[in-house]
mmCIF file of C-alpha atoms in Angstrom:
data_model
loop_
_atom_site.group_PDB
_atom_site.id
_atom_site.type_symbol
_atom_site.label_atom_id
_atom_site.label_comp_id
_atom_site.label_asym_id
_atom_site.label_seq_id
_atom_site.Cartn_x
_atom_site.Cartn_y
_atom_site.Cartn_z
ATOM 1 C CA UNK A 1310 -0.415 -2.939 17.828
ATOM 2 C CA UNK A 1311 -2.418 -0.891 15.373
ATOM 3 C CA UNK A 1312 -4.536 -3.186 13.251
ATOM 4 C CA UNK A 1313 -6.836 -3.052 10.286
ATOM 5 C CA UNK A 1314 -9.348 -5.846 9.896
ATOM 6 C CA UNK A 1315 -11.246 -6.954 6.823
ATOM 7 C CA UNK A 1316 -13.345 -9.968 6.042
ATOM 8 C CA UNK A 1317 -11.147 -11.946 3.656
ATOM 9 C CA UNK A 1318 -14.149 -13.295 1.765
ATOM 10 C CA UNK A 1319 -14.526 -14.327 -0.907
ATOM 11 C CA UNK A 1320 -17.489 -12.073 -1.484
ATOM 12 C CA UNK A 1321 -19.466 -13.147 -4.513
ATOM 13 C CA UNK A 1322 -22.068 -10.892 -6.112
ATOM 14 C CA UNK A 1323 -23.946 -11.065 -9.424
ATOM 15 C CA UNK A 1324 -23.223 -8.578 -12.162
ATOM 16 C CA UNK A 1325 -25.170 -5.357 -11.630
ATOM 17 C CA UNK A 1326 -25.518 -5.819 -7.876
ATOM 18 C CA UNK A 1327 -24.070 -3.699 -5.081
ATOM 19 C CA UNK A 1328 -20.922 -5.028 -3.430
ATOM 20 C CA UNK A 1329 -20.332 -3.933 0.154
ATOM 21 C CA UNK A 1330 -16.837 -4.155 1.623
ATOM 22 C CA UNK A 1331 -16.096 -3.432 5.254
ATOM 23 C CA UNK A 1332 -13.086 -2.515 7.327
ATOM 24 C CA UNK A 1333 -12.460 -1.759 11.001
ATOM 25 C CA UNK A 1334 -9.385 -0.199 12.538
ATOM 26 C CA UNK A 1335 -7.975 -0.032 16.036
ATOM 27 C CA UNK A 1336 -6.094 3.288 16.123
ATOM 28 C CA UNK A 1337 -8.476 6.089 17.112
ATOM 29 C CA UNK A 1338 -5.911 8.646 15.990
ATOM 30 C CA UNK A 1339 -6.112 7.501 12.365
ATOM 31 C CA UNK A 1340 -6.671 10.379 9.995
ATOM 32 C CA UNK A 1341 -7.140 9.086 6.470
ATOM 33 C CA UNK A 1342 -8.597 5.954 4.988
ATOM 34 C CA UNK A 1343 -7.870 4.492 1.597
ATOM 35 C CA UNK A 1344 -9.322 1.804 -0.593
ATOM 36 C CA UNK A 1345 -6.986 0.120 -3.038
ATOM 37 C CA UNK A 1346 -7.806 -2.526 -5.605
ATOM 38 C CA UNK A 1347 -5.250 -5.249 -6.261
ATOM 39 C CA UNK A 1348 -5.369 -7.722 -9.081
ATOM 40 C CA UNK A 1349 -3.424 -10.937 -8.623
ATOM 41 C CA UNK A 1350 0.311 -10.322 -8.932
ATOM 42 C CA UNK A 1351 -0.144 -6.587 -9.410
ATOM 43 C CA UNK A 1352 0.383 -3.517 -7.280
ATOM 44 C CA UNK A 1353 -2.309 -1.748 -5.233
ATOM 45 C CA UNK A 1354 -4.297 0.729 -7.309
ATOM 46 C CA UNK A 1355 -5.955 3.619 -5.500
ATOM 47 C CA UNK A 1356 -9.738 3.692 -5.857
ATOM 48 C CA UNK A 1357 -10.621 6.436 -3.413
ATOM 49 C CA UNK A 1358 -9.926 7.870 -0.007
ATOM 50 C CA UNK A 1359 -11.907 9.524 2.750
ATOM 51 C CA UNK A 1360 -10.958 11.501 5.839
ATOM 52 C CA UNK A 1361 -14.187 13.084 7.059
ATOM 53 C CA UNK A 1362 -17.110 11.299 8.663
ATOM 54 C CA UNK A 1363 -19.911 10.509 6.257
ATOM 55 C CA UNK A 1364 -20.078 9.433 2.649
ATOM 56 C CA UNK A 1365 -17.912 10.246 -0.343
ATOM 57 C CA UNK A 1366 -19.008 9.268 -3.827
ATOM 58 C CA UNK A 1367 -16.926 8.845 -6.972
ATOM 59 C CA UNK A 1368 -18.712 7.294 -9.916
ATOM 60 C CA UNK A 1369 -19.851 3.793 -8.991
ATOM 61 C CA UNK A 1370 -17.904 3.877 -5.732
ATOM 62 C CA UNK A 1371 -18.991 5.242 -2.364
ATOM 63 C CA UNK A 1372 -16.759 5.293 0.692
ATOM 64 C CA UNK A 1373 -18.329 5.623 4.115
ATOM 65 C CA UNK A 1374 -16.494 6.582 7.305
ATOM 66 C CA UNK A 1375 -17.649 6.407 10.901
ATOM 67 C CA UNK A 1376 -14.808 7.425 13.201
ATOM 68 C CA UNK A 1377 -16.813 6.859 16.373
ATOM 69 C CA UNK A 1378 -17.305 3.220 15.389
ATOM 70 C CA UNK A 1379 -13.834 3.007 13.791
ATOM 71 C CA UNK A 1380 -15.420 1.659 10.670
ATOM 72 C CA UNK A 1381 -14.949 2.383 6.985
ATOM 73 C CA UNK A 1382 -16.718 0.772 4.066
ATOM 74 C CA UNK A 1383 -16.724 0.749 0.293
ATOM 75 C CA UNK A 1384 -19.829 0.270 -1.819
ATOM 76 C CA UNK A 1385 -19.535 -0.651 -5.482
ATOM 77 C CA UNK A 1386 -22.721 -0.079 -7.435
ATOM 78 C CA UNK A 1387 -23.565 -1.852 -10.690
ATOM 79 C CA UNK A 1388 -20.749 -4.339 -10.107
ATOM 80 C CA UNK A 1389 -18.967 -5.588 -13.212
ATOM 81 C CA UNK A 1390 -16.889 -8.752 -13.748
ATOM 82 C CA UNK A 1391 -13.871 -6.444 -14.193
ATOM 83 C CA UNK A 1392 -14.354 -5.367 -10.559
ATOM 84 C CA UNK A 1393 -13.309 -8.860 -9.496
ATOM 85 C CA UNK A 1394 -10.145 -8.312 -7.460
ATOM 86 C CA UNK A 1395 -8.864 -8.051 -3.908
ATOM 87 C CA UNK A 1396 -9.853 -4.815 -2.184
ATOM 88 C CA UNK A 1397 -7.413 -3.471 0.378
ATOM 89 C CA UNK A 1398 -8.360 -1.116 3.163
ATOM 90 C CA UNK A 1399 -5.439 1.047 4.292
ATOM 91 C CA UNK A 1400 -5.315 3.420 7.225
ATOM 92 C CA UNK A 1401 -2.972 6.308 7.826
ATOM 93 C CA UNK A 1402 -2.277 7.328 11.386
ATOM 94 C CA UNK A 1403 -1.905 10.805 12.720
ATOM 95 C CA UNK A 1404 0.845 12.450 14.681
ATOM 96 C CA UNK A 1405 4.365 11.599 13.572
ATOM 97 C CA UNK A 1406 3.483 8.587 11.453
ATOM 98 C CA UNK A 1407 4.979 10.277 8.348
ATOM 99 C CA UNK A 1408 2.169 8.871 6.285
ATOM 100 C CA UNK A 1409 2.762 5.176 6.913
ATOM 101 C CA UNK A 1410 -0.132 3.018 5.721
ATOM 102 C CA UNK A 1411 -1.367 0.014 7.656
ATOM 103 C CA UNK A 1412 -3.180 -2.441 5.419
ATOM 104 C CA UNK A 1413 -5.861 -4.982 6.077
ATOM 105 C CA UNK A 1414 -5.535 -8.454 4.631
ATOM 106 C CA UNK A 1415 -7.940 -7.606 1.818
ATOM 107 C CA UNK A 1416 -11.351 -8.840 0.730
ATOM 108 C CA UNK A 1417 -11.560 -10.974 -2.397
ATOM 109 C CA UNK A 1418 -14.499 -9.867 -4.539
ATOM 110 C CA UNK A 1419 -15.877 -11.998 -7.343
ATOM 111 C CA UNK A 1420 -18.513 -10.556 -9.670
ATOM 112 C CA UNK A 1421 -20.148 -13.298 -11.709
ATOM 113 C CA UNK A 1422 -22.037 -12.688 -14.970
ATOM 114 C CA UNK B 1248 -0.422 10.938 -15.487
ATOM 115 C CA UNK B 1249 2.866 10.756 -13.545
ATOM 116 C CA UNK B 1250 3.627 7.380 -12.053
ATOM 117 C CA UNK B 1251 6.070 5.611 -9.780
ATOM 118 C CA UNK B 1252 8.395 3.321 -11.711
ATOM 119 C CA UNK B 1253 10.258 0.340 -10.290
ATOM 120 C CA UNK B 1254 13.058 -1.782 -11.695
ATOM 121 C CA UNK B 1255 13.592 -4.620 -12.182
ATOM 122 C CA UNK B 1256 10.124 -6.153 -12.407
ATOM 123 C CA UNK B 1257 11.536 -9.517 -11.342
ATOM 124 C CA UNK B 1258 14.790 -10.303 -9.568
ATOM 125 C CA UNK B 1259 16.094 -13.805 -8.925
ATOM 126 C CA UNK B 1260 19.010 -14.044 -6.506
ATOM 127 C CA UNK B 1261 20.908 -16.732 -4.656
ATOM 128 C CA UNK B 1262 20.530 -16.780 -0.891
ATOM 129 C CA UNK B 1263 23.240 -14.732 0.771
ATOM 130 C CA UNK B 1264 23.645 -12.325 -2.115
ATOM 131 C CA UNK B 1265 22.894 -8.603 -2.006
ATOM 132 C CA UNK B 1266 20.105 -7.055 -4.073
ATOM 133 C CA UNK B 1267 19.233 -3.475 -4.880
ATOM 134 C CA UNK B 1268 15.699 -2.586 -5.833
ATOM 135 C CA UNK B 1269 15.209 0.702 -7.619
ATOM 136 C CA UNK B 1270 12.381 3.189 -7.694
ATOM 137 C CA UNK B 1271 11.762 6.504 -9.374
ATOM 138 C CA UNK B 1272 9.066 8.348 -7.394
ATOM 139 C CA UNK B 1273 6.763 10.967 -8.867
ATOM 140 C CA UNK B 1274 8.858 14.086 -9.378
ATOM 141 C CA UNK B 1275 7.147 16.582 -7.047
ATOM 142 C CA UNK B 1276 6.611 14.098 -4.226
ATOM 143 C CA UNK B 1277 8.460 14.495 -0.948
ATOM 144 C CA UNK B 1278 7.697 11.301 0.985
ATOM 145 C CA UNK B 1279 8.888 7.898 -0.109
ATOM 146 C CA UNK B 1280 8.060 4.415 1.133
ATOM 147 C CA UNK B 1281 8.889 0.767 0.730
ATOM 148 C CA UNK B 1282 6.342 -1.962 1.425
ATOM 149 C CA UNK B 1283 6.514 -5.663 0.881
ATOM 150 C CA UNK B 1284 3.918 -8.362 0.329
ATOM 151 C CA UNK B 1285 4.744 -11.998 0.887
ATOM 152 C CA UNK B 1286 2.620 -14.241 -1.332
ATOM 153 C CA UNK B 1287 -0.864 -14.591 0.115
ATOM 154 C CA UNK B 1288 -0.246 -12.125 2.934
ATOM 155 C CA UNK B 1289 -1.033 -8.494 3.593
ATOM 156 C CA UNK B 1290 0.969 -5.522 2.398
ATOM 157 C CA UNK B 1291 3.470 -4.592 5.134
ATOM 158 C CA UNK B 1292 5.185 -1.278 5.746
ATOM 159 C CA UNK B 1293 8.978 -1.375 5.749
ATOM 160 C CA UNK B 1294 10.278 2.178 5.831
ATOM 161 C CA UNK B 1295 9.445 5.804 5.139
ATOM 162 C CA UNK B 1296 11.943 8.401 3.919
ATOM 163 C CA UNK B 1297 11.698 12.166 4.023
ATOM 164 C CA UNK B 1298 14.191 14.993 3.729
ATOM 165 C CA UNK B 1299 16.990 12.547 2.908
ATOM 166 C CA UNK B 1300 16.630 10.453 5.990
ATOM 167 C CA UNK B 1301 14.589 7.598 7.362
ATOM 168 C CA UNK B 1302 11.534 8.984 9.157
ATOM 169 C CA UNK B 1303 10.071 5.707 10.336
ATOM 170 C CA UNK B 1304 10.851 2.012 10.019
ATOM 171 C CA UNK B 1305 9.113 -1.199 10.986
ATOM 172 C CA UNK B 1306 10.440 -4.122 12.998
ATOM 173 C CA UNK B 1307 11.022 -5.915 9.700
ATOM 174 C CA UNK B 1308 13.483 -3.235 8.590
ATOM 175 C CA UNK B 1309 16.526 -4.456 10.466
ATOM 176 C CA UNK B 1310 20.241 -4.069 9.748
ATOM 177 C CA UNK B 1311 19.858 -6.254 6.678
ATOM 178 C CA UNK B 1312 17.999 -3.433 4.931
ATOM 179 C CA UNK B 1313 19.014 0.056 3.914
ATOM 180 C CA UNK B 1314 17.542 2.814 1.788
ATOM 181 C CA UNK B 1315 19.140 5.592 -0.144
ATOM 182 C CA UNK B 1316 18.245 8.469 -2.403
ATOM 183 C CA UNK B 1317 21.517 8.758 -4.294
ATOM 184 C CA UNK B 1318 20.362 11.564 -6.573
ATOM 185 C CA UNK B 1319 17.317 13.734 -7.156
ATOM 186 C CA UNK B 1320 15.242 11.013 -8.765
ATOM 187 C CA UNK B 1321 16.100 7.484 -7.599
ATOM 188 C CA UNK B 1322 15.124 5.813 -4.331
ATOM 189 C CA UNK B 1323 16.711 2.436 -3.620
ATOM 190 C CA UNK B 1324 16.194 -0.446 -1.211
ATOM 191 C CA UNK B 1325 19.245 -2.605 -0.544
ATOM 192 C CA UNK B 1326 18.915 -6.018 1.035
ATOM 193 C CA UNK B 1327 22.194 -7.516 2.225
ATOM 194 C CA UNK B 1328 22.770 -11.231 2.659
ATOM 195 C CA UNK B 1329 19.332 -12.233 1.394
ATOM 196 C CA UNK B 1330 17.367 -15.026 3.032
ATOM 197 C CA UNK B 1331 14.705 -17.327 1.639
ATOM 198 C CA UNK B 1332 12.052 -15.469 3.627
ATOM 199 C CA UNK B 1333 12.904 -12.232 1.819
ATOM 200 C CA UNK B 1334 11.082 -13.612 -1.221
ATOM 201 C CA UNK B 1335 8.158 -11.233 -1.777
ATOM 202 C CA UNK B 1336 6.775 -8.421 -3.880
ATOM 203 C CA UNK B 1337 8.400 -5.126 -2.945
ATOM 204 C CA UNK B 1338 6.446 -1.971 -3.630
ATOM 205 C CA UNK B 1339 7.738 1.560 -3.691
ATOM 206 C CA UNK B 1340 5.300 4.384 -3.046
ATOM 207 C CA UNK B 1341 5.503 8.148 -2.981
ATOM 208 C CA UNK B 1342 3.336 10.939 -1.679
ATOM 209 C CA UNK B 1343 3.363 14.679 -2.146
ATOM 210 C CA UNK B 1344 2.619 15.619 1.451
ATOM 211 C CA UNK B 1345 1.110 14.273 4.651
ATOM 212 C CA UNK B 1346 -2.123 16.236 4.485
ATOM 213 C CA UNK B 1347 -5.191 14.036 4.908
ATOM 214 C CA UNK B 1348 -6.169 14.389 1.265
ATOM 215 C CA UNK B 1349 -2.813 13.202 -0.100
ATOM 216 C CA UNK B 1350 -2.760 9.560 -1.206
ATOM 217 C CA UNK B 1351 0.242 7.326 -1.752
ATOM 218 C CA UNK B 1352 0.901 6.187 -5.283
ATOM 219 C CA UNK B 1353 2.407 2.749 -5.755
ATOM 220 C CA UNK B 1354 4.794 1.442 -8.366
ATOM 221 C CA UNK B 1355 4.189 -1.855 -10.168
ATOM 222 C CA UNK B 1356 6.509 -3.660 -7.764
ATOM 223 C CA UNK B 1357 9.556 -5.891 -7.962
ATOM 224 C CA UNK B 1358 9.060 -9.600 -7.487
ATOM 225 C CA UNK B 1359 12.082 -10.835 -5.532
ATOM 226 C CA UNK B 1360 12.768 -14.554 -5.605
ATOM 227 C CA UNK B 1361 15.515 -15.932 -3.364
ATOM 228 C CA UNK B 1362 16.810 -19.379 -4.300
#
């Protein structure tokens, strides 16, 4: 069974610090990797995605992908209290998966003032 | 910015009744999905739909469930004979294509409560 694993947390960081969120996946054929933010009772909101090895930066967010280690991470710089949410790692397989996403259980992030 | 819209936002139904959850995907998207999230659990894939037919479905998506795209805009999930364990948030998502750089966009969800 193809799985996506995240540390459920909670991860607590002070305002202004860097939050580091990690995710591992089991399917070596996975092609694309997505980070979604989910506030309680709300739908997943796309933050960013990555599909090539290395780093991808977008504002305060950096996604890192290492396919050899089957590892993807999200760094949030200058964390703000409004960043407090559950962060979902989602993986899209290759082949004939028709784009299905497999989600991790999410990491709860709390940014305290 | 175009968005996926879902109705209703909250549906309360007696056990054994049928429910239809509705979604309007983004207009130029070709791939459509339903996911569900039971309270406190991970988001789970139910079904994908492309070219007017189911392209993939999970073990959860049994004969109780069906999907339909009755016209050029709506995408529906029907749950027949609902059970208590069907209570969850149901999310519709759409995607333009399956290239690596194409993300799925999610609707706000329908909270389904089975009594």
